[in-house]
């Protein structure tokens, strides 16, 4: 068995990215580093190297246990890499999840269904410039 593998194939085979082309694009755009150095999709990796992957808002770190180029089942992933991501990164991820709901002030953003109905009730009568009572007087 080979003791090296292309980084883009490994990222796909280890199920870090859904497709190989997405993994290659991540390498080209500087989101994948090995030991702190940006790498091209064709870069070869060896056992023991640490691969860092930036997926907003955090950076995941993986220690290569087995350089593979063929995709394996999800149950075999622990044999392929060891997740060595810093605990602070996971705290950052949790904070970003929470802050998405906490920081939003009431009334900002997209209106709720209730807000929309209230706006419709306010706008509809004024839209035509007269009330229903005016219609009855015209009929006389």
XYZ file of N, CA, C and O in Angstrom:
560
model
N 0.834 -1.185 0.000
C 0.000 0.000 0.000
C 0.878 1.247 0.000
O 1.937 1.275 0.605
N 0.398 2.298 -0.661
C 1.139 3.549 -0.716
C 1.223 4.188 0.661
O 0.298 4.097 1.460
N 2.346 4.861 0.919
C 2.471 5.598 2.165
C 2.334 7.099 1.927
O 2.607 7.892 2.818
N 1.881 7.475 0.710
C 1.593 8.878 0.402
C 0.277 8.955 -0.374
O -0.169 7.965 -0.939
N -0.298 10.160 -0.397
C -1.535 10.386 -1.145
C -1.632 11.869 -1.484
O -1.067 12.709 -0.783
N -2.338 12.170 -2.559
C -2.599 13.569 -2.912
C -3.527 14.174 -1.862
O -4.472 13.514 -1.414
N -3.278 15.423 -1.499
C -4.074 16.056 -0.452
C -5.542 16.201 -0.853
O -6.436 15.964 -0.043
N -5.814 16.547 -2.127
C -7.217 16.717 -2.522
C -7.963 15.391 -2.477
O -9.115 15.329 -2.023
N -7.303 14.306 -2.895
C -7.945 12.986 -2.834
C -8.141 12.546 -1.387
O -9.167 11.960 -1.038
N -7.150 12.836 -0.542
C -7.257 12.430 0.860
C -8.390 13.175 1.562
O -9.157 12.573 2.320
N -8.511 14.482 1.310
C -9.585 15.263 1.935
C -10.959 14.728 1.538
O -11.887 14.701 2.346
N -11.079 14.294 0.284
C -12.337 13.711 -0.185
C -12.542 12.317 0.405
O -13.618 11.999 0.920
N -11.499 11.487 0.364
C -11.608 10.108 0.850
C -11.866 10.058 2.351
O -12.564 9.167 2.830
N -11.329 11.023 3.078
C -11.511 11.064 4.535
C -12.818 11.752 4.929
O -13.074 11.980 6.105
N -13.624 12.116 3.921
C -14.950 12.706 4.133
C -14.907 14.075 4.813
O -15.829 14.471 5.512
N -13.821 14.823 4.584
C -13.735 16.179 5.107
C -14.463 17.118 4.149
O -15.100 18.075 4.573
N -14.365 16.825 2.847
C -15.131 17.553 1.827
C -16.002 16.565 1.068
O -15.639 15.401 0.901
N -17.144 17.060 0.590
C -18.130 16.201 -0.066
C -17.667 15.704 -1.430
O -17.961 14.578 -1.815
N -16.950 16.564 -2.177
C -16.451 16.149 -3.489
C -14.968 16.480 -3.599
O -14.459 17.353 -2.879
N -14.297 15.820 -4.522
C -12.878 16.070 -4.718
C -12.660 17.463 -5.304
O -11.683 18.131 -4.980
N -13.569 17.914 -6.160
C -13.407 19.242 -6.755
C -13.529 20.336 -5.693
O -12.813 21.336 -5.743
N -14.394 20.158 -4.709
C -14.507 21.128 -3.616
C -13.218 21.121 -2.802
O -12.715 22.177 -2.395
N -12.649 19.939 -2.581
C -11.389 19.823 -1.847
C -10.260 20.514 -2.610
O -9.435 21.220 -2.026
N -10.223 20.328 -3.927
C -9.188 20.959 -4.752
C -9.345 22.481 -4.727
O -8.350 23.212 -4.630
N -10.581 22.969 -4.809
C -10.828 24.416 -4.742
C -10.382 24.990 -3.398
O -9.834 26.091 -3.340
N -10.621 24.255 -2.325
C -10.199 24.707 -0.996
C -8.676 24.836 -0.939
O -8.153 25.793 -0.366
N -7.968 23.895 -1.547
C -6.503 23.955 -1.590
C -6.050 25.171 -2.397
O -5.152 25.916 -1.979
N -6.660 25.374 -3.558
C -6.280 26.501 -4.433
C -6.536 27.843 -3.767
O -5.811 28.800 -4.003
N -7.573 27.934 -2.960
C -7.953 29.196 -2.326
C -7.303 29.415 -0.965
O -7.683 30.322 -0.232
N -6.339 28.567 -0.604
C -5.571 28.772 0.621
C -6.274 28.376 1.897
O -5.903 28.843 2.978
N -7.283 27.526 1.825
C -8.000 27.108 3.029
C -7.443 25.817 3.628
O -7.884 25.390 4.685
N -6.471 25.198 2.946
C -5.864 23.961 3.443
C -4.369 24.193 3.637
O -3.683 24.647 2.714
N -3.882 23.897 4.839
C -2.454 24.032 5.111
C -1.932 22.748 5.743
O -2.672 22.029 6.418
N -0.651 22.492 5.496
C 0.021 21.361 6.144
C 1.199 21.945 6.901
O 2.083 22.571 6.299
N 1.204 21.742 8.212
C 2.231 22.291 9.095
C 2.390 23.799 8.879
O 3.501 24.325 8.851
N 1.278 24.503 8.663
C 1.288 25.950 8.537
C 1.601 26.492 7.151
O 1.702 27.697 6.969
N 1.762 25.621 6.138
C 2.105 26.056 4.781
C 0.937 25.730 3.844
O 0.450 24.594 3.833
N 0.500 26.741 3.061
C -0.553 26.497 2.070
C -0.070 25.483 1.051
O 1.100 25.501 0.658
N -0.964 24.609 0.601
C -0.580 23.554 -0.336
C -1.473 23.554 -1.565
O -2.612 24.010 -1.522
N -0.942 23.036 -2.657
C -1.702 22.849 -3.888
C -2.433 21.514 -3.804
O -2.058 20.641 -3.014
N -3.458 21.311 -4.651
C -4.206 20.048 -4.611
C -3.344 18.818 -4.889
O -3.648 17.727 -4.416
N -2.237 18.988 -5.625
C -1.394 17.838 -5.990
C -0.348 17.506 -4.926
O 0.388 16.529 -5.067
N -0.285 18.275 -3.852
C 0.695 18.031 -2.789
C 0.472 16.647 -2.176
O -0.670 16.235 -1.949
N 1.559 15.935 -1.917
C 1.426 14.602 -1.312
C 1.573 14.705 0.203
O 2.369 15.487 0.713
N 0.786 13.894 0.890
C 0.838 13.858 2.348
C 1.344 12.506 2.790
O 1.231 11.502 2.076
N 1.912 12.493 4.008
C 2.438 11.264 4.595
C 1.815 11.061 5.967
O 1.254 11.984 6.550
N 1.953 9.888 6.495
C 1.459 9.568 7.831
C 2.144 10.471 8.852
O 3.349 10.690 8.783
N 1.363 10.997 9.778
C 1.911 11.824 10.843
C 1.821 13.315 10.601
O 1.993 14.103 11.532
N 1.541 13.743 9.367
C 1.427 15.176 9.093
C 0.108 15.717 9.644
O -0.878 14.984 9.751
N 0.106 17.001 9.966
C -1.098 17.653 10.486
C -1.662 18.550 9.396
O -0.996 19.470 8.926
N -2.901 18.279 8.997
C -3.585 19.035 7.955
C -4.598 19.960 8.640
O -5.415 19.505 9.436
N -4.513 21.262 8.319
C -5.467 22.232 8.858
C -6.404 22.678 7.751
O -5.960 23.018 6.658
N -7.702 22.659 8.037
C -8.724 23.011 7.058
C -9.570 24.136 7.632
O -10.163 23.982 8.702
N -9.632 25.270 6.912
C -10.446 26.402 7.349
C -11.844 26.254 6.780
O -12.033 26.301 5.575
N -12.794 26.020 7.669
C -14.210 26.021 7.303
C -14.837 27.033 8.233
O -14.920 26.817 9.430
N -15.250 28.157 7.649
C -15.710 29.281 8.445
C -16.732 28.830 9.480
O -17.608 28.025 9.169
N -16.667 29.250 10.706
C -15.774 30.243 11.283
C -14.548 29.656 11.978
O -13.832 30.393 12.630
N -14.296 28.360 11.856
C -13.176 27.772 12.601
C -12.212 27.040 11.680
O -12.489 26.813 10.504
N -11.066 26.655 12.260
C -10.050 25.885 11.537
C -9.939 24.508 12.196
O -9.600 24.405 13.378
N -10.246 23.473 11.419
C -10.129 22.102 11.903
C -8.710 21.607 11.658
O -8.089 21.958 10.655
N -8.199 20.762 12.553
C -6.875 20.167 12.387
C -6.994 18.651 12.469
O -7.667 18.127 13.364
N -6.349 17.972 11.531
C -6.410 16.514 11.474
C -5.006 15.950 11.354
O -4.214 16.424 10.541
N -4.705 14.922 12.150
C -3.429 14.224 12.045
C -3.649 13.009 11.149
O -4.534 12.191 11.407
N -2.857 12.901 10.093
C -3.016 11.817 9.119
C -2.500 10.509 9.729
O -1.335 10.403 10.106
N -3.379 9.517 9.825
C -2.988 8.194 10.303
C -2.768 7.234 9.138
O -1.950 6.330 9.216
N -3.546 7.440 8.065
C -3.454 6.577 6.896
C -3.698 7.419 5.650
O -4.779 7.953 5.470
N -2.689 7.575 4.780
C -2.903 8.343 3.547
C -3.623 7.485 2.500
O -3.029 6.596 1.905
N -4.918 7.754 2.315
C -5.718 6.971 1.374
C -6.189 7.859 0.232
O -6.281 9.077 0.378
N -6.477 7.247 -0.915
C -7.027 7.987 -2.048
C -8.379 7.432 -2.483
O -9.023 7.994 -3.348
N -8.789 6.311 -1.901
C -10.097 5.729 -2.189
C -11.008 5.986 -0.993
O -10.617 5.775 0.154
N -12.220 6.435 -1.272
C -13.171 6.767 -0.208
C -13.531 5.514 0.580
O -13.722 4.444 0.015
N -13.634 5.675 1.912
C -13.970 4.547 2.779
C -15.262 4.851 3.517
O -15.723 5.994 3.548
N -15.834 3.838 4.127
C -17.062 4.002 4.889
C -16.846 4.889 6.105
O -15.729 5.002 6.622
N -17.900 5.512 6.563
C -17.815 6.438 7.690
C -17.306 5.766 8.965
O -16.655 6.398 9.791
N -17.573 4.478 9.119
C -17.123 3.766 10.315
C -15.611 3.585 10.347
O -15.028 3.395 11.412
N -14.953 3.635 9.171
C -13.505 3.446 9.104
C -12.715 4.749 9.236
O -11.489 4.746 9.238
N -13.398 5.880 9.355
C -12.738 7.190 9.433
C -11.762 7.295 10.610
O -10.693 7.869 10.455
N -12.058 6.744 11.793
C -11.080 6.840 12.891
C -9.714 6.212 12.560
O -8.714 6.571 13.180
N -9.663 5.301 11.599
C -8.389 4.707 11.187
C -7.627 5.611 10.217
O -6.434 5.446 10.017
N -8.336 6.574 9.596
C -7.748 7.424 8.562
C -7.119 8.677 9.151
O -6.031 9.081 8.757
N -7.807 9.333 10.089
C -7.247 10.537 10.708
C -7.680 10.661 12.153
O -8.646 10.040 12.591
N -6.921 11.481 12.886
C -7.247 11.797 14.271
C -7.552 13.283 14.328
O -6.774 14.106 13.850
N -8.692 13.634 14.882
C -9.087 15.028 14.986
C -8.312 15.664 16.141
O -8.504 15.312 17.291
N -7.421 16.603 15.824
C -6.619 17.275 16.842
C -6.974 18.769 16.908
O -6.159 19.601 17.281
N -8.214 19.094 16.550
C -8.679 20.479 16.565
C -8.685 20.999 17.996
O -9.117 20.306 18.917
N -8.193 22.226 18.171
C -8.118 22.861 19.481
C -9.524 23.062 20.053
O -10.459 23.407 19.320
N -9.683 22.867 21.346
C -10.987 23.012 21.998
C -11.508 24.443 21.865
O -12.726 24.669 21.820
N -10.612 25.421 21.782
C -11.026 26.824 21.642
C -11.770 27.033 20.321
O -12.657 27.876 20.232
N -11.400 26.266 19.286
C -12.072 26.387 17.994
C -13.531 25.949 18.103
O -14.424 26.569 17.527
N -13.771 24.874 18.858
C -15.146 24.401 19.043
C -15.960 25.382 19.880
O -17.159 25.550 19.661
N -15.297 26.046 20.858
C -15.977 27.076 21.631
C -16.382 28.232 20.708
O -17.472 28.775 20.823
N -15.481 28.591 19.785
C -15.757 29.654 18.814
C -16.951 29.284 17.937
O -17.817 30.120 17.662
N -17.011 28.019 17.510
C -18.124 27.539 16.698
C -19.440 27.638 17.473
O -20.449 28.105 16.944
N -19.426 27.225 18.723
C -20.632 27.270 19.548
C -21.075 28.715 19.779
O -22.265 29.025 19.727
N -20.115 29.597 19.995
C -20.440 31.011 20.209
C -21.067 31.616 18.955
O -22.008 32.403 19.042
N -20.568 31.240 17.787
C -21.121 31.789 16.549
C -22.532 31.265 16.307
O -23.384 31.975 15.782
N -22.798 30.028 16.706
C -24.150 29.475 16.577
C -25.125 30.225 17.476
O -26.233 30.573 17.067
N -24.695 30.468 18.710
C -25.559 31.140 19.673
C -25.764 32.601 19.284
O -26.873 33.117 19.333
N -24.701 33.263 18.879
C -24.774 34.703 18.607
C -25.681 35.021 17.422
O -26.177 36.135 17.317
N -25.902 34.067 16.557
C -26.782 34.297 15.423
C -28.194 34.622 15.864
O -28.917 35.335 15.181
N -28.591 34.148 17.031
C -29.943 34.382 17.523
C -29.976 35.481 18.584
O -30.935 36.217 18.671
N -28.934 35.614 19.380
C -28.926 36.554 20.490
C -28.767 37.984 20.000
O -29.441 38.884 20.475
N -27.875 38.231 19.039
C -27.556 39.590 18.626
C -28.654 40.247 17.795
O -28.615 41.453 17.593
N -29.574 39.480 17.292
C -30.602 40.054 16.422
C -31.644 40.783 17.259
O -32.327 40.185 18.083
N -31.761 42.075 17.033
C -32.728 42.889 17.776
C -34.138 42.623 17.252
O -34.330 42.344 16.072
N -35.104 42.758 18.124
C -36.490 42.531 17.741
C -36.894 43.541 16.676
O -36.634 44.729 16.798
N -37.556 43.049 15.636
C -38.015 43.922 14.578
C -37.033 44.066 13.425
O -37.349 44.663 12.417
N -35.834 43.526 13.567
C -34.873 43.602 12.462
C -34.958 42.325 11.645
O -35.405 41.297 12.121
N -34.514 42.401 10.426
C -34.524 41.221 9.568
C -35.868 41.015 8.910
O -36.702 41.907 8.830
N -36.073 39.822 8.465
C -37.297 39.483 7.746
C -38.497 39.516 8.678
O -38.428 39.017 9.802
N -39.645 40.088 8.229
C -40.816 40.140 9.111
C -41.406 38.750 9.342
O -41.379 37.901 8.457
N -41.971 38.573 10.524
C -42.642 37.316 10.830
C -43.997 37.299 10.141
O -44.453 38.314 9.603
N -44.658 36.165 10.187
C -45.979 36.054 9.567
C -46.959 37.037 10.217
O -47.753 37.692 9.543
N -46.863 37.157 11.539
C -47.733 38.086 12.269
C -47.449 39.532 11.839
O -48.377 40.313 11.610
N -46.159 39.894 11.736
C -45.780 41.241 11.296
C -46.328 41.532 9.905
O -46.842 42.615 9.630
N -46.220 40.560 9.014
C -46.672 40.755 7.632
C -48.185 40.981 7.590
O -48.681 41.849 6.872
N -48.920 40.220 8.374
C -50.378 40.389 8.405
C -50.762 41.755 8.944
O -51.707 42.377 8.465
N -50.051 42.223 9.961
C -50.326 43.553 10.507
C -50.044 44.632 9.463
O -50.799 45.594 9.341
N -48.940 44.466 8.712
C -48.611 45.445 7.662
C -49.672 45.429 6.564
O -50.095 46.480 6.077
N -50.124 44.227 6.180
C -51.163 44.120 5.147
C -52.461 44.793 5.601
O -53.120 45.484 4.830
N -52.823 44.580 6.861
C -54.047 45.182 7.391
C -53.931 46.703 7.426
O -54.906 47.417 7.212
N -52.755 47.208 7.657
C -52.536 48.651 7.707
C -52.528 49.266 6.306
O -53.077 50.336 6.085
N -51.924 48.568 5.337
C -51.738 49.117 3.995
C -52.972 48.946 3.113
O -53.333 49.854 2.377
N -53.676 47.829 3.171
C -54.765 47.534 2.248
C -55.871 48.596 2.202
O -56.238 49.042 1.124
N -56.466 49.052 3.321
C -57.519 50.066 3.226
C -57.008 51.383 2.626
O -57.701 52.042 1.863
N -55.805 51.764 2.959
C -55.251 53.028 2.472
C -54.818 52.928 1.017
O -54.625 53.936 0.356
N -54.690 51.730 0.506
C -54.194 51.520 -0.851
C -55.131 52.125 -1.892
O -54.693 52.686 -2.881
N -56.432 52.062 -1.627
C -57.410 52.543 -2.603
C -57.882 53.959 -2.300
O -58.567 54.572 -3.103
N -57.597 54.491 -1.128
C -57.942 55.858 -0.796
C -59.352 56.054 -0.278
O -59.809 57.175 -0.122
N -60.069 54.969 -0.029
C -61.414 55.117 0.521
C -61.753 53.897 1.364
O -61.143 52.848 1.246
N -62.731 54.045 2.201
C -63.172 52.956 3.077
C -64.388 52.280 2.470
O -64.972 52.756 1.497
N -64.860 51.208 3.100
C -66.031 50.490 2.614
C -67.297 51.338 2.771
O -68.246 51.199 2.017
N -67.323 52.242 3.765
C -68.489 53.090 3.996
C -68.721 54.013 2.805
O -69.847 54.319 2.458
N -67.655 54.473 2.151
C -67.769 55.355 0.996
C -68.487 54.648 -0.150
O -69.209 55.274 -0.914
N -68.296 53.337 -0.287
C -68.931 52.570 -1.347
C -70.458 52.579 -1.201
O -71.187 52.673 -2.182
N -70.937 52.487 0.027
C -72.367 52.452 0.269
C -73.021 53.781 -0.122
O -74.114 53.827 -0.651
N -72.359 54.914 0.108
C -72.895 56.218 -0.216
C -72.961 56.414 -1.726
O -73.875 57.063 -2.233
N -72.023 55.861 -2.479
C -72.040 55.991 -3.946
C -73.201 55.251 -4.562
O -73.694 55.637 -5.608
N -73.657 54.179 -3.930
C -74.734 53.370 -4.463
C -76.077 54.105 -4.377
O -77.006 53.819 -5.134
N -76.250 55.077 -3.498
C -77.518 55.780 -3.308
C -77.851 56.726 -4.382
O -77.495 57.239 -5.221
